[in-house]
Coordinates of C-alpha atoms and ligand atoms in Angstrom, one line a residue:
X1 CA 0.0 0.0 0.0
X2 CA 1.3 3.4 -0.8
X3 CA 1.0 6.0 1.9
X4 CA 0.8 10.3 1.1
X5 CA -0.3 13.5 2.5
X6 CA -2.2 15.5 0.9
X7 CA -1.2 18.9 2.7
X8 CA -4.7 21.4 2.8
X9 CA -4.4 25.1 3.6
X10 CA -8.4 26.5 3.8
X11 CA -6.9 30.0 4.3
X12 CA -4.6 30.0 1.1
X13 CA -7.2 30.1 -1.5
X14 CA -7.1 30.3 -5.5
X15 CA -9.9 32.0 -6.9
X16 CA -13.4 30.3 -7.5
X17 CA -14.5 27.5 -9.2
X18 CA -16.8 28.4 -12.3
X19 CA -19.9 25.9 -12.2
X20 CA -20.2 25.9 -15.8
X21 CA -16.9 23.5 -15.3
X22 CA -19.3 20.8 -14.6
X23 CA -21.4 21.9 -17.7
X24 CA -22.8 19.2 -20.2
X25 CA -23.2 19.4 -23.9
X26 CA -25.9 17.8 -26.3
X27 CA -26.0 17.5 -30.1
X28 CA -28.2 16.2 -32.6
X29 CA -26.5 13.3 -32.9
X30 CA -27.4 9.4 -32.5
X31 CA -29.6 8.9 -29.9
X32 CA -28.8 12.2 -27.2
X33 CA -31.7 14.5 -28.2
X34 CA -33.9 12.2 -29.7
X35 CA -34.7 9.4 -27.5
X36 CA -32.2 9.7 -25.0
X37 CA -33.9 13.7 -24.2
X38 CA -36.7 14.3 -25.5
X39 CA -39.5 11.6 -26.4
X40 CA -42.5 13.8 -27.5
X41 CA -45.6 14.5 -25.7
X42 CA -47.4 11.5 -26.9
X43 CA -44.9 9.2 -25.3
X44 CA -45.5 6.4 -22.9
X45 CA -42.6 7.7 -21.3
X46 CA -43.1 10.1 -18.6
X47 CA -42.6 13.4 -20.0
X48 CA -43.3 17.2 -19.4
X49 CA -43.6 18.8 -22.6
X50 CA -41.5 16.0 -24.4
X51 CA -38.6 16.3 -21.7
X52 CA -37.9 12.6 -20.7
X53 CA -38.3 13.6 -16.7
X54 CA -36.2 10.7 -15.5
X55 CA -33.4 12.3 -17.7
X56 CA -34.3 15.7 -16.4
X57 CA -34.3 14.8 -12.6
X58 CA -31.0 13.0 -12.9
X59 CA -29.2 16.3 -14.9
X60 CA -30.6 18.2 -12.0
X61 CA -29.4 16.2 -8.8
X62 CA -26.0 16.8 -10.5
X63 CA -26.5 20.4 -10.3
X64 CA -26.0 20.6 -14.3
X65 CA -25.1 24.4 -14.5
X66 CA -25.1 24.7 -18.5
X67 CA -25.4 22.8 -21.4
X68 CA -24.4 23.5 -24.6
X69 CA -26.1 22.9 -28.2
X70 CA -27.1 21.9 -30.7
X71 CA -23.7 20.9 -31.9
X72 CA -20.8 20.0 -32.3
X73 CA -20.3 19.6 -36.2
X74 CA -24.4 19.3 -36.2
X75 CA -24.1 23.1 -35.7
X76 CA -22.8 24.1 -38.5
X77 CA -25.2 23.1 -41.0
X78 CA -28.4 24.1 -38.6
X79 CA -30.7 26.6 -39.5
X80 CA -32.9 27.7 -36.5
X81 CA -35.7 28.4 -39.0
X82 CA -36.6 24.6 -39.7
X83 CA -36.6 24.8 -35.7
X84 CA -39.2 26.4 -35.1
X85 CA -43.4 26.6 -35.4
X86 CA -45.5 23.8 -36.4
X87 CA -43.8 20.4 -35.6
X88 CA -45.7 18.9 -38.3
X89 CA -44.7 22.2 -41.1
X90 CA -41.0 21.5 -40.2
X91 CA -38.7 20.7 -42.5
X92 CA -37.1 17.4 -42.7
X93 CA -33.4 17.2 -43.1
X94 CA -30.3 14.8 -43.3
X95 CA -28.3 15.1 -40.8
X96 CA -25.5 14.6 -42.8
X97 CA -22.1 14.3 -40.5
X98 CA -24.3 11.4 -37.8
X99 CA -25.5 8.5 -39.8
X100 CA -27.4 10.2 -42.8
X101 CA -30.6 9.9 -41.0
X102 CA -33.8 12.1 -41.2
X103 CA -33.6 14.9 -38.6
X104 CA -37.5 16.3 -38.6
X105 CA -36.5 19.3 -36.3
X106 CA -38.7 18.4 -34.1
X107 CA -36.6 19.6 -31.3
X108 CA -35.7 23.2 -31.8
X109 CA -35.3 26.5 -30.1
X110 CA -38.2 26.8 -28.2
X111 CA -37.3 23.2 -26.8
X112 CA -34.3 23.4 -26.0
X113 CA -34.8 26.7 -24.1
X114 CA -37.6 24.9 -22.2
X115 CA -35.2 22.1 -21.8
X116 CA -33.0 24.5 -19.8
X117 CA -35.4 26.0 -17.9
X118 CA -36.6 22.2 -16.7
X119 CA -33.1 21.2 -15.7
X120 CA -32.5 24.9 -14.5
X121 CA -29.6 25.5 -16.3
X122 CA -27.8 28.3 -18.8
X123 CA -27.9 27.3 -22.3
X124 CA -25.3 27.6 -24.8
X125 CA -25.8 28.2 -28.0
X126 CA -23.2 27.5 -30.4
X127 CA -24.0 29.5 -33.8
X128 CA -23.7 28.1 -37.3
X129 CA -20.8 29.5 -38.9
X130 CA -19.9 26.9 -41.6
X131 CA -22.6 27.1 -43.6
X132 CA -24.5 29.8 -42.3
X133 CA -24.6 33.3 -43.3
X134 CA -23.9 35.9 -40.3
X135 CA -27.6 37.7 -41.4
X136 CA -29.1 34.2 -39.9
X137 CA -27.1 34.4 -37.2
X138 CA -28.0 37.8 -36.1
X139 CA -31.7 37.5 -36.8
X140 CA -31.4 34.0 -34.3
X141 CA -30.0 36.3 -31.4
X142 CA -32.7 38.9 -32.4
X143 CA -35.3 36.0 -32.3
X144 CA -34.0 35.0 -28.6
X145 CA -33.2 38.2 -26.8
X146 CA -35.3 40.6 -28.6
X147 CA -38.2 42.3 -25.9
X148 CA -39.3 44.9 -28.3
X149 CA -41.3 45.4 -31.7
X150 CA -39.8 43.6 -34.4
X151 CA -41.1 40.9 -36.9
X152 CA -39.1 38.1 -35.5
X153 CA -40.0 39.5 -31.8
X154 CA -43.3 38.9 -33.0
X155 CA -42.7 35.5 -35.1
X156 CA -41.5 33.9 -31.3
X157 CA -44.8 34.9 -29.6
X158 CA -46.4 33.7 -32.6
X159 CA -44.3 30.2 -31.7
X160 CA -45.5 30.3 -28.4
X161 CA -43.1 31.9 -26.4
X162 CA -43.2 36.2 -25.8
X163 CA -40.9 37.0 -23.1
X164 CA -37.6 37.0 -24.8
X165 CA -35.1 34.2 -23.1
X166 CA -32.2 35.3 -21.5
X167 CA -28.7 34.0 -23.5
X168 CA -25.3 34.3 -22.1
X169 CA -23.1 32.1 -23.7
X170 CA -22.7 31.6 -28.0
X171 CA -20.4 29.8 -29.5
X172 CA -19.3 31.3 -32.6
X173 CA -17.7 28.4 -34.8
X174 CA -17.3 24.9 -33.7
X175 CA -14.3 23.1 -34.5
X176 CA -13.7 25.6 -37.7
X177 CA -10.9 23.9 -38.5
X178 CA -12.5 20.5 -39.4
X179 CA -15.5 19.9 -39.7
X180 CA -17.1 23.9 -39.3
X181 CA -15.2 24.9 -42.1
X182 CA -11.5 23.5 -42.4
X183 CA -10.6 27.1 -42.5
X184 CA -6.9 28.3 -41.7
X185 CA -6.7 30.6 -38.6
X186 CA -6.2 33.6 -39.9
X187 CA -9.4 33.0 -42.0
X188 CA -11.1 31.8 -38.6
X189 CA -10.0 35.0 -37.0
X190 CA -11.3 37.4 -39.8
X191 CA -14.8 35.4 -39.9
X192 CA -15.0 35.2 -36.7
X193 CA -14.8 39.2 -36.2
X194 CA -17.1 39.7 -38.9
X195 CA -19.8 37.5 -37.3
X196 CA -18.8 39.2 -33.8
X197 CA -19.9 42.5 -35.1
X198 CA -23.4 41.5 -35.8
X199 CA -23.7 39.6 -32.8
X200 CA -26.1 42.5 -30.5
X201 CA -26.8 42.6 -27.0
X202 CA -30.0 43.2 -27.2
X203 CA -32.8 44.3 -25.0
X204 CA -30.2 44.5 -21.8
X205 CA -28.9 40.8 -22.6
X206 CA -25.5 40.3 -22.1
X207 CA -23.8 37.9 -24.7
X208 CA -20.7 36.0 -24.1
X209 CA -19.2 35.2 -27.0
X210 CA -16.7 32.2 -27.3
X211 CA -14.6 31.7 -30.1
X212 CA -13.9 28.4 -31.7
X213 CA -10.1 27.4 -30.0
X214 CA -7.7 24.8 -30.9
X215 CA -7.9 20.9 -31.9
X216 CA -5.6 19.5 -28.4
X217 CA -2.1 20.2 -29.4
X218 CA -2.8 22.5 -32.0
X219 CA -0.8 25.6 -30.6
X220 CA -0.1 27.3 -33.9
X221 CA -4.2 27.6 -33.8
X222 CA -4.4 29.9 -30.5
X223 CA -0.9 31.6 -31.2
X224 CA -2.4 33.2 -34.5
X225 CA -6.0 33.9 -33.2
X226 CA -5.6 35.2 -29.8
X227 CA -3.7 38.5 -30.8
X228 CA -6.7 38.7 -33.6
X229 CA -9.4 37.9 -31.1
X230 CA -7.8 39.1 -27.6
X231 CA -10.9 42.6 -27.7
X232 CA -13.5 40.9 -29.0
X233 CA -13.7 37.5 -27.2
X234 CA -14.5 36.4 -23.7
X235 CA -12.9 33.0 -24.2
X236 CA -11.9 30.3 -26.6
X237 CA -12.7 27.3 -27.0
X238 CA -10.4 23.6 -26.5
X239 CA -11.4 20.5 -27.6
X240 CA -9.6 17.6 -26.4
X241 CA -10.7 13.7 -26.5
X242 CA -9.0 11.1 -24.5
X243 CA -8.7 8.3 -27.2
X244 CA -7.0 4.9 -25.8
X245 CA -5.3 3.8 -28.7
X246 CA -4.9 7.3 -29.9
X247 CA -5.4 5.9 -33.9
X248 CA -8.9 6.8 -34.9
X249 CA -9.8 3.8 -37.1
X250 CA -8.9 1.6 -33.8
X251 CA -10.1 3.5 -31.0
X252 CA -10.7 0.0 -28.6
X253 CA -13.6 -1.2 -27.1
X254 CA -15.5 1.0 -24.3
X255 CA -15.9 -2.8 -22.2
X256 CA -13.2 -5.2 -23.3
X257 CA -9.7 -3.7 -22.6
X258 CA -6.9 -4.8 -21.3
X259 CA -4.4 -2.9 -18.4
X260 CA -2.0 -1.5 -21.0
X261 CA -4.8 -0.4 -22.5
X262 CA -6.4 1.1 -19.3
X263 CA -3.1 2.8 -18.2
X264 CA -2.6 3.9 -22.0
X265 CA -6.0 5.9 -21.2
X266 CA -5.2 7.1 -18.1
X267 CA -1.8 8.8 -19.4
X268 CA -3.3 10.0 -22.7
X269 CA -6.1 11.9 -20.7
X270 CA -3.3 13.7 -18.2
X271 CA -2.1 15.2 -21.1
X272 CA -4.8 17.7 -20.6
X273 CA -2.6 19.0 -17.6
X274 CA 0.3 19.4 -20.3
X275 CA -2.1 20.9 -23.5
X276 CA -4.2 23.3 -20.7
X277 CA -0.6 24.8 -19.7
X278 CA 0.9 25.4 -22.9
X279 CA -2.3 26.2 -24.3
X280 CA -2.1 29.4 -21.3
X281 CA 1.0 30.1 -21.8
X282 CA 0.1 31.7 -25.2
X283 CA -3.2 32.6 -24.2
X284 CA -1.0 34.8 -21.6
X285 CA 1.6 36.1 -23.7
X286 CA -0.8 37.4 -25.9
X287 CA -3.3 38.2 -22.9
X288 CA -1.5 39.1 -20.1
X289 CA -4.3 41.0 -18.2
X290 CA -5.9 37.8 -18.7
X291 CA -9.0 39.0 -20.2
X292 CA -9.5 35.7 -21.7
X293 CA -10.6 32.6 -20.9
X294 CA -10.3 28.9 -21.7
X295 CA -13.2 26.7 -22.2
X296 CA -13.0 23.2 -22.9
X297 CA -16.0 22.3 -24.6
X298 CA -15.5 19.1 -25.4
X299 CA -13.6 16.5 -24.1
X300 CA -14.4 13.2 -22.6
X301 CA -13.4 9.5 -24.1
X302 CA -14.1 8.4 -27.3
X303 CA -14.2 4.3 -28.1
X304 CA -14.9 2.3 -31.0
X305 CA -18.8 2.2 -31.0
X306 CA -21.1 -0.4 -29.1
X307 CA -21.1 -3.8 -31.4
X308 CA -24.1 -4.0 -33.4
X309 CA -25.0 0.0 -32.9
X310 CA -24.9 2.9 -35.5
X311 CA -21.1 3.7 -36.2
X312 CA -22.6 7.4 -37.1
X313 CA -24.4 7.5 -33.3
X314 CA -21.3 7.1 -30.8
X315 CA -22.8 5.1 -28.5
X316 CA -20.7 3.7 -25.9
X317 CA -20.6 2.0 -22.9
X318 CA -19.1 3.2 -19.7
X319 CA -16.8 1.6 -17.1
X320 CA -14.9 2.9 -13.7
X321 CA -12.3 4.1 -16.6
X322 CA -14.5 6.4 -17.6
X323 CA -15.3 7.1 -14.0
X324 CA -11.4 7.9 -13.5
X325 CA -10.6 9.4 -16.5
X326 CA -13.8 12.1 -15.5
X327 CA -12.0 12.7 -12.0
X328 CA -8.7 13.3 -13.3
X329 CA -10.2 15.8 -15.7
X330 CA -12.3 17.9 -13.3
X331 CA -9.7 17.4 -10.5
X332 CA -7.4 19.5 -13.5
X333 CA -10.1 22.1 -14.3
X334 CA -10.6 22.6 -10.9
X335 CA -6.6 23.6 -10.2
X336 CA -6.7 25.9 -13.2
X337 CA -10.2 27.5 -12.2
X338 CA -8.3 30.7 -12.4
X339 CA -8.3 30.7 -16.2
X340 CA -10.9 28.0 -17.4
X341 CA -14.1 29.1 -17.5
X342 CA -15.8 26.5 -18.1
X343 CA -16.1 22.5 -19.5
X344 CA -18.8 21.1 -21.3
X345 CA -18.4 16.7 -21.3
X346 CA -19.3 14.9 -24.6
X347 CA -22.2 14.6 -24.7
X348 CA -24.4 14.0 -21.7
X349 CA -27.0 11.2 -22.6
X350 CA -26.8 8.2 -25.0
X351 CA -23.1 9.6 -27.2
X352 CA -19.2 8.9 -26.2
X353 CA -18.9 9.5 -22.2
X354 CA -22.5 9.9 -21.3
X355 CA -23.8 10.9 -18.0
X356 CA -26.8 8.9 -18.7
X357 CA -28.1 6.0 -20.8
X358 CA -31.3 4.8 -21.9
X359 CA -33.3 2.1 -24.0
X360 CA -37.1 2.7 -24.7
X361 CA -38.6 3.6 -21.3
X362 CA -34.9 2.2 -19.4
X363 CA -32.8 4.8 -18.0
X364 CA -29.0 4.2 -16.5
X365 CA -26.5 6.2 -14.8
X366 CA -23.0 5.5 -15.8
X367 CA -20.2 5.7 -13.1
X368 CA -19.4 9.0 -15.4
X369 CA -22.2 10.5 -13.6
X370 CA -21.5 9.2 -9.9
X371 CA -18.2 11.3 -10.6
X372 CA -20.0 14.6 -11.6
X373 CA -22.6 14.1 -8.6
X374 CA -19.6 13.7 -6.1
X375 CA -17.6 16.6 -7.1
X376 CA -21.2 19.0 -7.4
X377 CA -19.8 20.6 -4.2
X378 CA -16.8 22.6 -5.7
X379 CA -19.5 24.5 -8.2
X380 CA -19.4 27.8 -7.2
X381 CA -16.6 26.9 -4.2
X382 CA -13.4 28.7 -3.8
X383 CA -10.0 26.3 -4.3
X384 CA -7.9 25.6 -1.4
X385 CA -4.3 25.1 -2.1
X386 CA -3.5 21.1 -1.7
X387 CA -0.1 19.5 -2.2
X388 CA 0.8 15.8 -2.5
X389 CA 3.8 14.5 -0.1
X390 CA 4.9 11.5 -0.6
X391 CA 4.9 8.6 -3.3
X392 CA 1.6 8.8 -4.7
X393 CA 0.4 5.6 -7.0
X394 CA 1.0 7.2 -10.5
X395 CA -1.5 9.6 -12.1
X396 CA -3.7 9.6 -8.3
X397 CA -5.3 13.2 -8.7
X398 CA -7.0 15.3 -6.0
X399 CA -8.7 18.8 -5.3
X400 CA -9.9 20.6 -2.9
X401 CA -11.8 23.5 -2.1
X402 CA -14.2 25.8 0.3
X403 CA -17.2 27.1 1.4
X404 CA -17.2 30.0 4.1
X405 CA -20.0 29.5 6.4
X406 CA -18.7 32.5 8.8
X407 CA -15.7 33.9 10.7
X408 CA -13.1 31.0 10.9
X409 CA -15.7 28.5 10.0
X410 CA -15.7 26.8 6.7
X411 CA -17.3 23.6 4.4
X412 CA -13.9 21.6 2.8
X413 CA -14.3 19.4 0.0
X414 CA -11.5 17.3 -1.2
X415 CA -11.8 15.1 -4.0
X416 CA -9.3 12.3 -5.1
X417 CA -8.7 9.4 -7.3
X418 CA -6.6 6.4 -7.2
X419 CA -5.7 5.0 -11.1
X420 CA -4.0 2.3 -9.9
X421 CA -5.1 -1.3 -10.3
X422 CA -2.9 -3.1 -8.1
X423 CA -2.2 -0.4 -5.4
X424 CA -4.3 1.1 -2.4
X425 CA -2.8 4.6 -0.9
X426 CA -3.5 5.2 2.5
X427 CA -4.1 9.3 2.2
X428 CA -3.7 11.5 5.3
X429 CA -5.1 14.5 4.9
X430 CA -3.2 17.0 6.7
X431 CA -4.7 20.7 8.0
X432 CA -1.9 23.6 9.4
X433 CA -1.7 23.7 13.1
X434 CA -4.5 26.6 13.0
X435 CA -7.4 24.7 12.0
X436 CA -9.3 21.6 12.5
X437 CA -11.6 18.9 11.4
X438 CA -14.4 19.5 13.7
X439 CA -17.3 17.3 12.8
X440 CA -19.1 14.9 10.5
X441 CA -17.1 13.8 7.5
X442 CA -19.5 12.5 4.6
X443 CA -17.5 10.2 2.5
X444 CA -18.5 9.0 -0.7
X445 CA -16.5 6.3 -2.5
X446 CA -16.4 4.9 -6.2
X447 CA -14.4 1.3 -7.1
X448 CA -15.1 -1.5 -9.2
X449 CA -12.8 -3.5 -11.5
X450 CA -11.4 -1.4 -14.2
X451 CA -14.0 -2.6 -16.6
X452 CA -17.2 -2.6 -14.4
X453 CA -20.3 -0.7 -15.7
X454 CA -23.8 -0.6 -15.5
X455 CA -26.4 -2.2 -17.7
X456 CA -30.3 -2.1 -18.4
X457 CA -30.3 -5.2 -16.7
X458 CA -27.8 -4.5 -13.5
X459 CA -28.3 -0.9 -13.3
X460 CA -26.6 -0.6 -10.0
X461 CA -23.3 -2.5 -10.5
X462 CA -21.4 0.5 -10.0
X463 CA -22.8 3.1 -7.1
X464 CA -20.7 5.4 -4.7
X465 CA -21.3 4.3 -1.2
X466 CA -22.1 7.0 1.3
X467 CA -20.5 6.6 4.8
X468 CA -20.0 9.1 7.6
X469 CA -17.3 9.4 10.1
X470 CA -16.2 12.3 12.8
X471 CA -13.1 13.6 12.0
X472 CA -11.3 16.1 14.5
X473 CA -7.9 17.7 15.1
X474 CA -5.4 18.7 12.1
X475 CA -5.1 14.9 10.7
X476 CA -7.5 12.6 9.1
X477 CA -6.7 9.2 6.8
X478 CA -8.5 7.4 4.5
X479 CA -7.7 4.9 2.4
X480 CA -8.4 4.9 -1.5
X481 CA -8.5 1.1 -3.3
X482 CA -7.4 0.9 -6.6
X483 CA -9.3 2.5 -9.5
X484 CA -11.2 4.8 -7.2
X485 CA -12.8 7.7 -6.9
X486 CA -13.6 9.3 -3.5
X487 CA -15.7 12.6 -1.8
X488 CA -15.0 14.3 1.1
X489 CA -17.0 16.8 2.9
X490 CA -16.2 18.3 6.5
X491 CA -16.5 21.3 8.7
X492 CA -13.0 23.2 9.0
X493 CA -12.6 25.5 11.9
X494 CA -9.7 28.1 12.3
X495 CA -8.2 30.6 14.1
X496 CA -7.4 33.4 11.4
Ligands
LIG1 O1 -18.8 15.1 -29.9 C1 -18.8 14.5 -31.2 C2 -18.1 15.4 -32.2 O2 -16.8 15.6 -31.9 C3 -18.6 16.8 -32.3 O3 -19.7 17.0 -33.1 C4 -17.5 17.6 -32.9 O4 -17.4 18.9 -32.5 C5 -16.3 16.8 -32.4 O5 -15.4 16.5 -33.4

């Protein structure tokens, strides 16, 4: 067994931790909106306006803070017109880049904002840039925001809806340089501020804009846009996917993998740490006032498809690698909460590392989403400074942060995980001599074999166990199995 200390200092804090970290993302793609979302009214499946409510509730015990849509590369060839009005007048299209199958548009705007509303979240709207024109693009935001007198003000009431919706966050580009476009960056950047420009705030609504950011170790790709974009952005966007193999044609199995495999996974998705910093590092040279920030909004692992499924849908199972790989991840956004700004998982229900899973009227939770309802506390929490002593089992990750409750009196939330197969680690967690565990710790723990998941028929195999234990004094221990994840929560006194 190895043995560390993970050194906590609740007075030496980092800045906050953005909720939209834990955000989610859904596309038209396979089976995440359709099916896996939203059912239609006149399903047998318990629904409020077409909203599958076990998939709701579920999004909503893990806090969701914001979910992005409706693409990924679906976004660049949608029009929010055949979106919108008379289910049965909309147009039918292909969805051309998932599985060439119809798309009816059945789930549009207005859905998606009511979708939000149900799971009490921000949306995020990522514009059509590739094949849209920036006219359509202006008239969507005017058909959102707009309170006032105007034709498409009036087409939304028309649609059912008068009160404008509020919209923070738009995504301007996704992925330009594949599948939105293949453009070069300079090209990116010019388009990008053209489509800027018409972008209004309109009737008091504050947009966010988020331009489209490098493919993972594509630093050239941030080092020509961010001097280009550095007044006229709040952020850009990463996207980085945590493939096994690391070959696309052979991505492995989601289930059947072996431990070089596993630990192949575990390594490749670290290099976040690595493509985050240098990623920064420009983003600051360019930026130094830090105006800027990073979003990665999308990232997550990506397997060879389910045997026998759709090869355009993405559907994949999900083990306690997945659970592992997800930990790591937000342990790392977590440390650099100072410049990202936000994370959005692909995709939340039914596509690559889903929160969620269903089949007809079944509904699973993956051990993907027992992650994202452990580490809910840190939304909105300020980080603590934690450091590792000792020989940790390699790529064991951990985070911590705070919540003042008043003078010298505070909520601590740690979160760890263990990678290794073979090795437990025995983790004392260590205050300075000024404060103090002083109360009930509520623990919650994640293990299974590496491969372990959860199926229509066991949909429990996988579950965090809850256990509570008083913890007191400047020292605490607990010990982590291999491949775990694990949740602390305690009261923290001090004498500032
Ligand atoms: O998440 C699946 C796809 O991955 C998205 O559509 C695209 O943006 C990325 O390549």
């Amino acid at each position: 067994m190895s043995k560390v200390t993970l050194r906590i200092d609740v007075e030496r804090t980092k800045g906050r931790i953005a909720p939209e970290i834990y955000g989610q993302f859904s596309e038209h793609l396979g089976r995440c909106i359709y099916g896996g979302i939203y059912v239609g009214e006149d399903s047998p499946i318990p629904n409020v306006r077409g909203m599958r409510t076990d998939v709701v509730e579920a999004l909503k015990e893990i806090k969701t803070p914001v979910l992005r849509w409706p693409g990924g590369c679906f976004a660049d060839e949608y029009h929010w017109r055949d979106g919108i009005g008379k289910k049965e007048e909309r147009k039918r299209i292909v969805n051309t880049n998932w599985g060439g199958v119809v798309e009816d548009n059945s789930f549009g705007t207005h859905e998606f904002m009511d979708l939000c509303g149900q799971i009490g979240c921000e949306p995020y709207i990522a514009l059509n840039m590739g094949s849209g024109t920036v006219q359509e693009a202006a008239d969507w935001i005017e058909y959102m925001t707009y309170g006032g007198d105007s034709e498409l003000a009036a087409l939304r009431e028309k649609n059912g809806r008068k009160e404008p919706w509020k919209l923070k966050y738009l995504g301007i580009g996704n992925e330009s340089w594949g599948c939105g476009g293949s453009m070069e960056p300079e090209y990116y950047a010019g388009c990008y501020r053209q489509y800027r420009t018409f972008c209004r705030n309109l009737s008091g609504n504050q947009l966010f804009p988020v331009a489209c950011g490098p493919n993972g170790e594509d630093y050239h790709w941030t080092d020509v846009i961010m001097p280009k974009l550095k007044w006229q952005t709040e952020a850009i966007s990463l996207h980085y996917y945590t493939l096994p193999t690391g070959d696309w044609e052979h991505k492995g199995s989601a289930t059947e993998f072996d431990e070089t495999e596993y630990y192949e996974t575990i390594r490749r998705t670290w290099r976040m740490e690595e493509i985050i910093d240098r990623h920064l590092k420009i983003m600051d040279y360019h930026d130094p006032e830090h105006r800027v920030g990073l979003i990665v909004d999308e990232w997550g692992t990506w397997y060879d498809v389910e045997p026998g499924t759709n090869p355009g849908f993405l559907y994949q199972q999900n083990t306690m690698r997945d659970a592992v790989v997800a930990a790591i991840n937000l342990n790392l956004f977590n440390k650099h909460c100072d410049r990202i700004v936000m994370a959005n998982i692909a995709q939340m229900v039914n596509v690559l590392q889903a929160m969620i899973l269903t089949e007809g009227m079944k509904m699973i939770k993956t051990p993907t989403y027992d992650v994202f309802a452990m580490f809910r506390e840190h939304q909105g929490a300020v980080l603590a400074d934690s450091v590792l002593i000792g020989k940790a089992p390699e790529y064991f990750s951990e985070s911590a942060s705070v919540v003042q409750r008043g003078k010298g009196d505070c909520k601590l939330h740690i979160t760890l995980s263990n990678p290794s197969l073979h090795d437990s680690c025995e983790t004392v967690i260590e205050l300075p001599v000024n404060q103090s565990f002083c109360g009930e710790a509520e623990i919650s723990a994640l293990t299974g074999a590496m491969d372990a998941h959860n199926t229509f028929e066991n949909p429990d195999a996988v579950r965090r166990q809850d256990r509570r234990e008083k913890w007191q004094g400047v020292r605490a221990a607990v010990v982590m199995p291999p491949c775990s994840v694990l949740s602390i929560n305690c009261p923290v006194s001090y004498e500032g």
